[in-house]
Coordinates of C-alpha atoms in Angstrom, one line a residue:
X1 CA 25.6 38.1 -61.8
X2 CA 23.0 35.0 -62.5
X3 CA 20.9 34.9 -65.4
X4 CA 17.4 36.4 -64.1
X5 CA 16.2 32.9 -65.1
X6 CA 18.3 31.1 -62.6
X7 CA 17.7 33.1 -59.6
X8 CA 15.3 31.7 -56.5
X9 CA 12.5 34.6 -56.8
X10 CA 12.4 34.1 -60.8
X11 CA 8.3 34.3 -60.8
X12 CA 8.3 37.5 -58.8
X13 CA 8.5 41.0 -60.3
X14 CA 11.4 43.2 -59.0
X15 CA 9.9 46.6 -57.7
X16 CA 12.2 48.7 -57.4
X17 CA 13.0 48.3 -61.4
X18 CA 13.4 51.2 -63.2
X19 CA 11.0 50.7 -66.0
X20 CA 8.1 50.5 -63.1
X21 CA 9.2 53.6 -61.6
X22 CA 12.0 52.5 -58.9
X23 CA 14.3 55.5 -58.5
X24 CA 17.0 55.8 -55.4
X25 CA 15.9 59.0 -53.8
X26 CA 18.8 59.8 -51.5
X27 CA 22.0 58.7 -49.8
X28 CA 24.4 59.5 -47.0
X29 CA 27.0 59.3 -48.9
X30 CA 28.0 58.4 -52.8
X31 CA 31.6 59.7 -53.3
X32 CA 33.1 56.8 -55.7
X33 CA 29.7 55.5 -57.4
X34 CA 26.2 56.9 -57.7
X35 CA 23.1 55.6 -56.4
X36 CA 20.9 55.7 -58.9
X37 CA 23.6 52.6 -60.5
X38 CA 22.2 50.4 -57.8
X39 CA 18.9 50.1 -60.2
X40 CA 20.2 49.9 -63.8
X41 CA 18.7 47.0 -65.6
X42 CA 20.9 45.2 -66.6
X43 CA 24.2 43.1 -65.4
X44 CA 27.0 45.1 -63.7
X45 CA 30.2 45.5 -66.0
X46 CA 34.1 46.1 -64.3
X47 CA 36.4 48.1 -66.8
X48 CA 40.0 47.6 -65.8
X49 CA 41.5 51.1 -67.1
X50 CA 38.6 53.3 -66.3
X51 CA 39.0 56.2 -63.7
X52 CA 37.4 59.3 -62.5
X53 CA 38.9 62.1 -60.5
X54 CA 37.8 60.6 -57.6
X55 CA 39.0 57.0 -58.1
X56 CA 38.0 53.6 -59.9
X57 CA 35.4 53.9 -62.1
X58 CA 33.0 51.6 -60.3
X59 CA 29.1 50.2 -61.6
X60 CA 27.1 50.6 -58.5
X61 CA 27.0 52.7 -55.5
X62 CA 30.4 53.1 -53.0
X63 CA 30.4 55.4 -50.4
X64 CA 33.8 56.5 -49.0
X65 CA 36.1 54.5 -46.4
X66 CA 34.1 56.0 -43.5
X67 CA 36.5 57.0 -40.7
X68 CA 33.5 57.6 -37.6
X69 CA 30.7 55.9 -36.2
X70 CA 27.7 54.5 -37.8
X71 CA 26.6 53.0 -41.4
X72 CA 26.0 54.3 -44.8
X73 CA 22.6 54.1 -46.3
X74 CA 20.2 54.4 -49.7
X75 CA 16.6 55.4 -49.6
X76 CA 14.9 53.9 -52.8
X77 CA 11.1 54.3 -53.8
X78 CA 9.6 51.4 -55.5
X79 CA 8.3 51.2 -58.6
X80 CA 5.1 49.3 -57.1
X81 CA 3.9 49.5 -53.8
X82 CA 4.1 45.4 -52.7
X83 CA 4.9 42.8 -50.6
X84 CA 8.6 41.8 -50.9
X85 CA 9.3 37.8 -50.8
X86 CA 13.2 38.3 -51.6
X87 CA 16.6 40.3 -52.5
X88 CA 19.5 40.7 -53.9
X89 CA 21.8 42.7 -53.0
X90 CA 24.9 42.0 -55.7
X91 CA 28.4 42.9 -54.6
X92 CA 29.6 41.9 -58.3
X93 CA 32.9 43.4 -59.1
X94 CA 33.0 44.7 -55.3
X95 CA 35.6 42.1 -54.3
X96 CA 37.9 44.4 -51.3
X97 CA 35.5 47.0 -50.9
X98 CA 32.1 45.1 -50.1
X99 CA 30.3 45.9 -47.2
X100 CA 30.4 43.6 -44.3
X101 CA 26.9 43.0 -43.7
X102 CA 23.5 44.8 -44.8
X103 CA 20.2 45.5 -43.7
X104 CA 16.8 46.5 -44.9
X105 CA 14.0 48.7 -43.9
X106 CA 10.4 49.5 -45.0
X107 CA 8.2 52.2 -45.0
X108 CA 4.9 53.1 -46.3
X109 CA 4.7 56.9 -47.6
X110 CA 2.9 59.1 -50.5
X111 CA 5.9 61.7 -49.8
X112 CA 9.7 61.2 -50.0
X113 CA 10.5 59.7 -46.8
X114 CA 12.0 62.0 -44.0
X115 CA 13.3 62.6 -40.6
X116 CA 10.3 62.1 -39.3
X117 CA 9.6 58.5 -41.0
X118 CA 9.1 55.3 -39.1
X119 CA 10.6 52.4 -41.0
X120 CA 10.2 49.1 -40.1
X121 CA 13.1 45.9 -40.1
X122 CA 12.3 43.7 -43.0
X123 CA 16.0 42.3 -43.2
X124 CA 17.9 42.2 -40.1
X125 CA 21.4 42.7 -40.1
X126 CA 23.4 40.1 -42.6
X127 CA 26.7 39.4 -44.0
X128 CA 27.1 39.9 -47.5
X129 CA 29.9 37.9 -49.6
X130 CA 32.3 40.1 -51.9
X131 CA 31.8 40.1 -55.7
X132 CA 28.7 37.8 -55.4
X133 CA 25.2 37.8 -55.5
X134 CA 23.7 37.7 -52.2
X135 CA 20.0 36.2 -51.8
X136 CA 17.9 37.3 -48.8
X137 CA 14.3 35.4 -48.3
X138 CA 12.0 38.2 -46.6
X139 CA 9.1 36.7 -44.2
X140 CA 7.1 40.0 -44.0
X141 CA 3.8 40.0 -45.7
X142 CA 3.2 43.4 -45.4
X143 CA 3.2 46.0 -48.3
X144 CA 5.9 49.0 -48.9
X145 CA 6.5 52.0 -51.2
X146 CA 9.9 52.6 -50.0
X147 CA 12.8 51.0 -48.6
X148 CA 16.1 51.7 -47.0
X149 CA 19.1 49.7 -48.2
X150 CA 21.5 49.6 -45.0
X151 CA 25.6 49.0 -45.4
X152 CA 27.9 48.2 -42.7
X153 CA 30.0 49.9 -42.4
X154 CA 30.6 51.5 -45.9
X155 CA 31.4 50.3 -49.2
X156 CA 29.6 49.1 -52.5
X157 CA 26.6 47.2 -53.6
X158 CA 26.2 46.9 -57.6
X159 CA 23.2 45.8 -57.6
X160 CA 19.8 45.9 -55.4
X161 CA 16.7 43.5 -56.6
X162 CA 13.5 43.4 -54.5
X163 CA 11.4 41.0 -55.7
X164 CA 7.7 40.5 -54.3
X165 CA 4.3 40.8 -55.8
X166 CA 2.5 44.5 -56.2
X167 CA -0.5 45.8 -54.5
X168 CA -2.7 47.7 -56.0
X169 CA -5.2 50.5 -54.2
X170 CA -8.0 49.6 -56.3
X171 CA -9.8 52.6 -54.7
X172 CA -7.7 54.5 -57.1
X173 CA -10.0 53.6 -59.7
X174 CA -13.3 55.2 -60.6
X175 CA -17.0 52.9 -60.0
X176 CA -17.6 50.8 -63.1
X177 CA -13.7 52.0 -64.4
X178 CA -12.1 49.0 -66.2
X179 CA -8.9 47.9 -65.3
X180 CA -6.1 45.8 -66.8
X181 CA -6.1 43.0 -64.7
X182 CA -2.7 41.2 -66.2
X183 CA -0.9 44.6 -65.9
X184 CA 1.9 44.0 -63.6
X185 CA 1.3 47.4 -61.4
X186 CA -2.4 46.0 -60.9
X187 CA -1.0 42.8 -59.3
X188 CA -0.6 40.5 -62.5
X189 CA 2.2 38.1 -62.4
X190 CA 3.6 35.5 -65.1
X191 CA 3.4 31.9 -63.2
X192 CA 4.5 29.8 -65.8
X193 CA 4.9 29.4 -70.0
X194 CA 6.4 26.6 -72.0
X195 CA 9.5 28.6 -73.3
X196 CA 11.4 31.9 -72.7
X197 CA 14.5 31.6 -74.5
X198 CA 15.0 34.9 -75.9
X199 CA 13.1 36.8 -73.7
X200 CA 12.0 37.0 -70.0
X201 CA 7.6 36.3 -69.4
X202 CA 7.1 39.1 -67.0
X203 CA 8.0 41.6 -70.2
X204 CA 4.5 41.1 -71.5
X205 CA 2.9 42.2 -68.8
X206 CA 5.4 45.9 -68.2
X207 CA 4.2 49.4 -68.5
X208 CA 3.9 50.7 -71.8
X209 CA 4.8 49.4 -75.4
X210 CA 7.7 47.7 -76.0
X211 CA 10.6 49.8 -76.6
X212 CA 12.4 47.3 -79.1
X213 CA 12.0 43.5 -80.0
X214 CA 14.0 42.3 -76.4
X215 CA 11.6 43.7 -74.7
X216 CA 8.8 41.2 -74.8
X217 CA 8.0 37.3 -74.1
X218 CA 9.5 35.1 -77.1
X219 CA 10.0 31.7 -77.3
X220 CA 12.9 29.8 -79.5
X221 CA 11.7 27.7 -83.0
X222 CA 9.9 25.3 -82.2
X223 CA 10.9 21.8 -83.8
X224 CA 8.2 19.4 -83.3
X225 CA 7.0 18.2 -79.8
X226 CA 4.3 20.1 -78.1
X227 CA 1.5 22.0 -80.7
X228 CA 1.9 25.8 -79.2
X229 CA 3.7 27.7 -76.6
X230 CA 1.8 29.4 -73.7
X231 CA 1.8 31.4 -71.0
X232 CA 0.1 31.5 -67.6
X233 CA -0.9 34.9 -66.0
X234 CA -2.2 35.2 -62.5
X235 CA -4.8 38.5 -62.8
X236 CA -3.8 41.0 -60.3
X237 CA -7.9 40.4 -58.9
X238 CA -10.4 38.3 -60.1
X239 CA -12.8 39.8 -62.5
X240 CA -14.6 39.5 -65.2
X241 CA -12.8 40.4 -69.2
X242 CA -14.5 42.3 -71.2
X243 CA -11.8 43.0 -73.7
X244 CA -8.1 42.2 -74.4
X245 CA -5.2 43.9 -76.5
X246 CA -2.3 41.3 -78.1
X247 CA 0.8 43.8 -79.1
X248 CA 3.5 42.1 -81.2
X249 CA 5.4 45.5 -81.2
X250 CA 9.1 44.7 -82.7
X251 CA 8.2 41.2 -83.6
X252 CA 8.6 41.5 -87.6
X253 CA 10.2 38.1 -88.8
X254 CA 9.2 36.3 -85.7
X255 CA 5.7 37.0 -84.2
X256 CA 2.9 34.3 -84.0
X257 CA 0.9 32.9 -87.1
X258 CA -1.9 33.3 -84.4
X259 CA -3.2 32.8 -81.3
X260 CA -6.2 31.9 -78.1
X261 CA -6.9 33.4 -75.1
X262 CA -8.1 30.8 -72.5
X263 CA -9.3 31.8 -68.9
X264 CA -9.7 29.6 -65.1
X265 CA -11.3 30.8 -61.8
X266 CA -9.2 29.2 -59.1
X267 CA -9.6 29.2 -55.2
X268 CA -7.0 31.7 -53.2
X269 CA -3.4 30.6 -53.3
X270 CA -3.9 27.7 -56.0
X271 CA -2.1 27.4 -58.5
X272 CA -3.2 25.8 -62.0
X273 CA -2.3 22.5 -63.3
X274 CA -3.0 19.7 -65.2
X275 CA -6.7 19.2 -63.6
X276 CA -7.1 23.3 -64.3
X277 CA -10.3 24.2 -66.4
X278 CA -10.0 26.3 -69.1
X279 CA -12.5 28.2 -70.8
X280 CA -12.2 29.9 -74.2
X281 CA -12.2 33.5 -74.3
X282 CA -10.9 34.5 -77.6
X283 CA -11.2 31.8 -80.2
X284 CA -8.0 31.1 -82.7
X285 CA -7.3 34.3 -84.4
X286 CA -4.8 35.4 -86.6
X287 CA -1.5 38.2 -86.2
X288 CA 0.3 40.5 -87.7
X289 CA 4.0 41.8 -87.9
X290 CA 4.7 44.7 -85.7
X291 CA 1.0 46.0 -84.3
X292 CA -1.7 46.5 -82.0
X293 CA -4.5 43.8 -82.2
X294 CA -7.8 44.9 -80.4
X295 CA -10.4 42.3 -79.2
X296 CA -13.9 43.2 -77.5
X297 CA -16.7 41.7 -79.6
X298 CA -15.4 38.4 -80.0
X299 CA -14.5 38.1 -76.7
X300 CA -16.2 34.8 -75.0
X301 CA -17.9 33.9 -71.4
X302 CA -18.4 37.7 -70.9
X303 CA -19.0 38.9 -67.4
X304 CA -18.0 35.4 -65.7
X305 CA -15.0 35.6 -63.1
X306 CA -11.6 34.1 -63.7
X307 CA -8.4 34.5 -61.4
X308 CA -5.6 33.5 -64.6
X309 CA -5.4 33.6 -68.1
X310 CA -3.7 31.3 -70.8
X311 CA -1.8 33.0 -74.1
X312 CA -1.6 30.6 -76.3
X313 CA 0.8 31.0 -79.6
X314 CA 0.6 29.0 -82.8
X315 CA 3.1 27.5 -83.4
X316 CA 6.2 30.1 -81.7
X317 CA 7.4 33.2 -81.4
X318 CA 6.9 37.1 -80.1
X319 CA 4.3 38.8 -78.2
X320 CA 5.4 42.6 -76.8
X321 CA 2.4 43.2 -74.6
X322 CA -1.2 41.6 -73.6
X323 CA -3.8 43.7 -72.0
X324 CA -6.7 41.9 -70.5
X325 CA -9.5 44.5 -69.7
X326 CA -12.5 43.9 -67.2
X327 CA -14.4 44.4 -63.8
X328 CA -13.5 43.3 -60.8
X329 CA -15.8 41.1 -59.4
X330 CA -16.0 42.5 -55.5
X331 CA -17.3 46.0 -57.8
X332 CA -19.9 43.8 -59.1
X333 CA -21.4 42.6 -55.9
X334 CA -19.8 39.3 -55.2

């Protein structure tokens, strides 16, 4: 399987990961391999040796040779509610039992889709290659909470990525509430940063703390050249910040000597550049090994709108988690 760096929806967030809450909620039929394989994290594996009473031990989801008509099928709930730009549905290691072709549905529902749900084509029927990843562009700009994974006419799929950009109902949230703006369920999206060699940018916007010292943006050593590393974040609205948390959970040996926060207000569907304006938010300020580091009286340009933010590191290094609190700006009347 590609590096999740190389693939063609690398600025996207997959959401049916299982660290966002993606879970395959039912099948027609999972004799050889279970379902809930399709959504492991990371890279599928093939074991020569290993067997289970019913067969090669196989990492993904294989139904049985079916022997009547029709197509086997995998109902999966999204970790985000969101409009999907592109899949993958990996065949890795499936190399003479692969399906022949596959298709995707959508749905929108607050229940575990039934009988009675009416899903919507968002991939029409495709061939798929054996023991490959298999990249699908999706044209749909509407927004799901469920999908159905289609297989023709049986087989098994390793791996299923749906990569897209989350919506949020902000209706969800109380008047005057403040909301996380970078958090990646609320819409925030890594667009850009100078270096990810260890680890991938969209971990420092994930739910909760980092669970160990991969799970976070770092950059390699740096060795001269440019005076920091950064990182853009597209906020999930525009709003105002109010106050931000920097988390170097894990990062002992490696975190940042310090760091600022910079912020732009951009028109719809830009994107920034080299022309961008940035204002400060959060002057330098230094970090520490391993913690939580809290911001809210320092914080700069308080109650003007911005649409991105800039994470700037001094020199390199390891940031777990930012958190970049504040008001929406349709709440506040514009």
């Amino acid at each position: 399987m590609q590096q999740q760096n190389d693939h063609p929806y690398k600025t996207w967030i997959d959401l049916a990961a299982q660290r966002l809450g993606g879970q395959a909620l039912q099948c027609s039929d999972d004799f050889f391999a279970e379902m809930e394989n399709l959504l492991k994290p990371a890279a599928p594996v093939f074991i020569d040796d290993k067997y289970t009473d019913r067969g090669k031990w196989m990492d993904g989801w294989e139904s049985r040779r079916k022997r009547v008509v029709g197509h086997d099928w995998c109902v999966i709930k999204l970790g985000a509610k969101g409009i999907i730009h592109g899949v993958n549905v990996c065949t890795r290691f499936f190399a003479g039992n692969a399906p022949q072709s596959v298709s995707i549905e959508g749905c929108v529902s607050e229940i575990a889709p039934n009988d009675s749900t009416e899903w919507q084509p968002i991939l029409i029927q495709s061939n798929v290659n054996p023991d490959s990843d298999n990249y699908f562009g999706i044209e749909s700009q509407e927004a799901f909470t469920h999908i159905r994974l289609n297989i023709f006419p049986d087989g098994g799929v390793a791996r299923l990525r749906v990569y897209g950009e989350p919506v949020i109902d902000w209706d969800w949230f109380l008047p005057g509430e403040p909301i996380d703006l970078a958090y990646v369920k609320n819409g925030g999206r890594p667009m850009a940063c100078s270096d990810m060699f260890f680890s991938n940018m969209e971990n420092l916007i994930m739910p909760n703390r980092g669970k160990d010292m991969g799970d976070g943006w770092e950059t390699k050593r740096r060795r001269g050249g440019r005076e920091c590393d950064w990182i853009i974040v597209k906020l999930g609205a525009k709003g105002s910040i109010e106050k931000v948390l920097v988390d170097t959970a894990h990062f002992k040996g490696n975190y940042p000597e310090s760091f600022t926060l910079e912020a732009a207000c951009l028109e719809p569907h830009q994107s920034p550049d080299e022309n961008t304006e940035w204002h400060e938010v959060i002057g330098r300020e230094k970090l520490t090994a391993d913690s939580e580091h809290f911001y809210r009286h320092n914080i700069q340009n308080k109650g003007q709108h911005f649409t991105h933010v800039r994470l700037n590191i001094f020199p390199d290094g390891g940031v777990s988690r930012l958190r970049v609190y504040g008001f929406l700006a349709e709440k506040e009347g514009e």
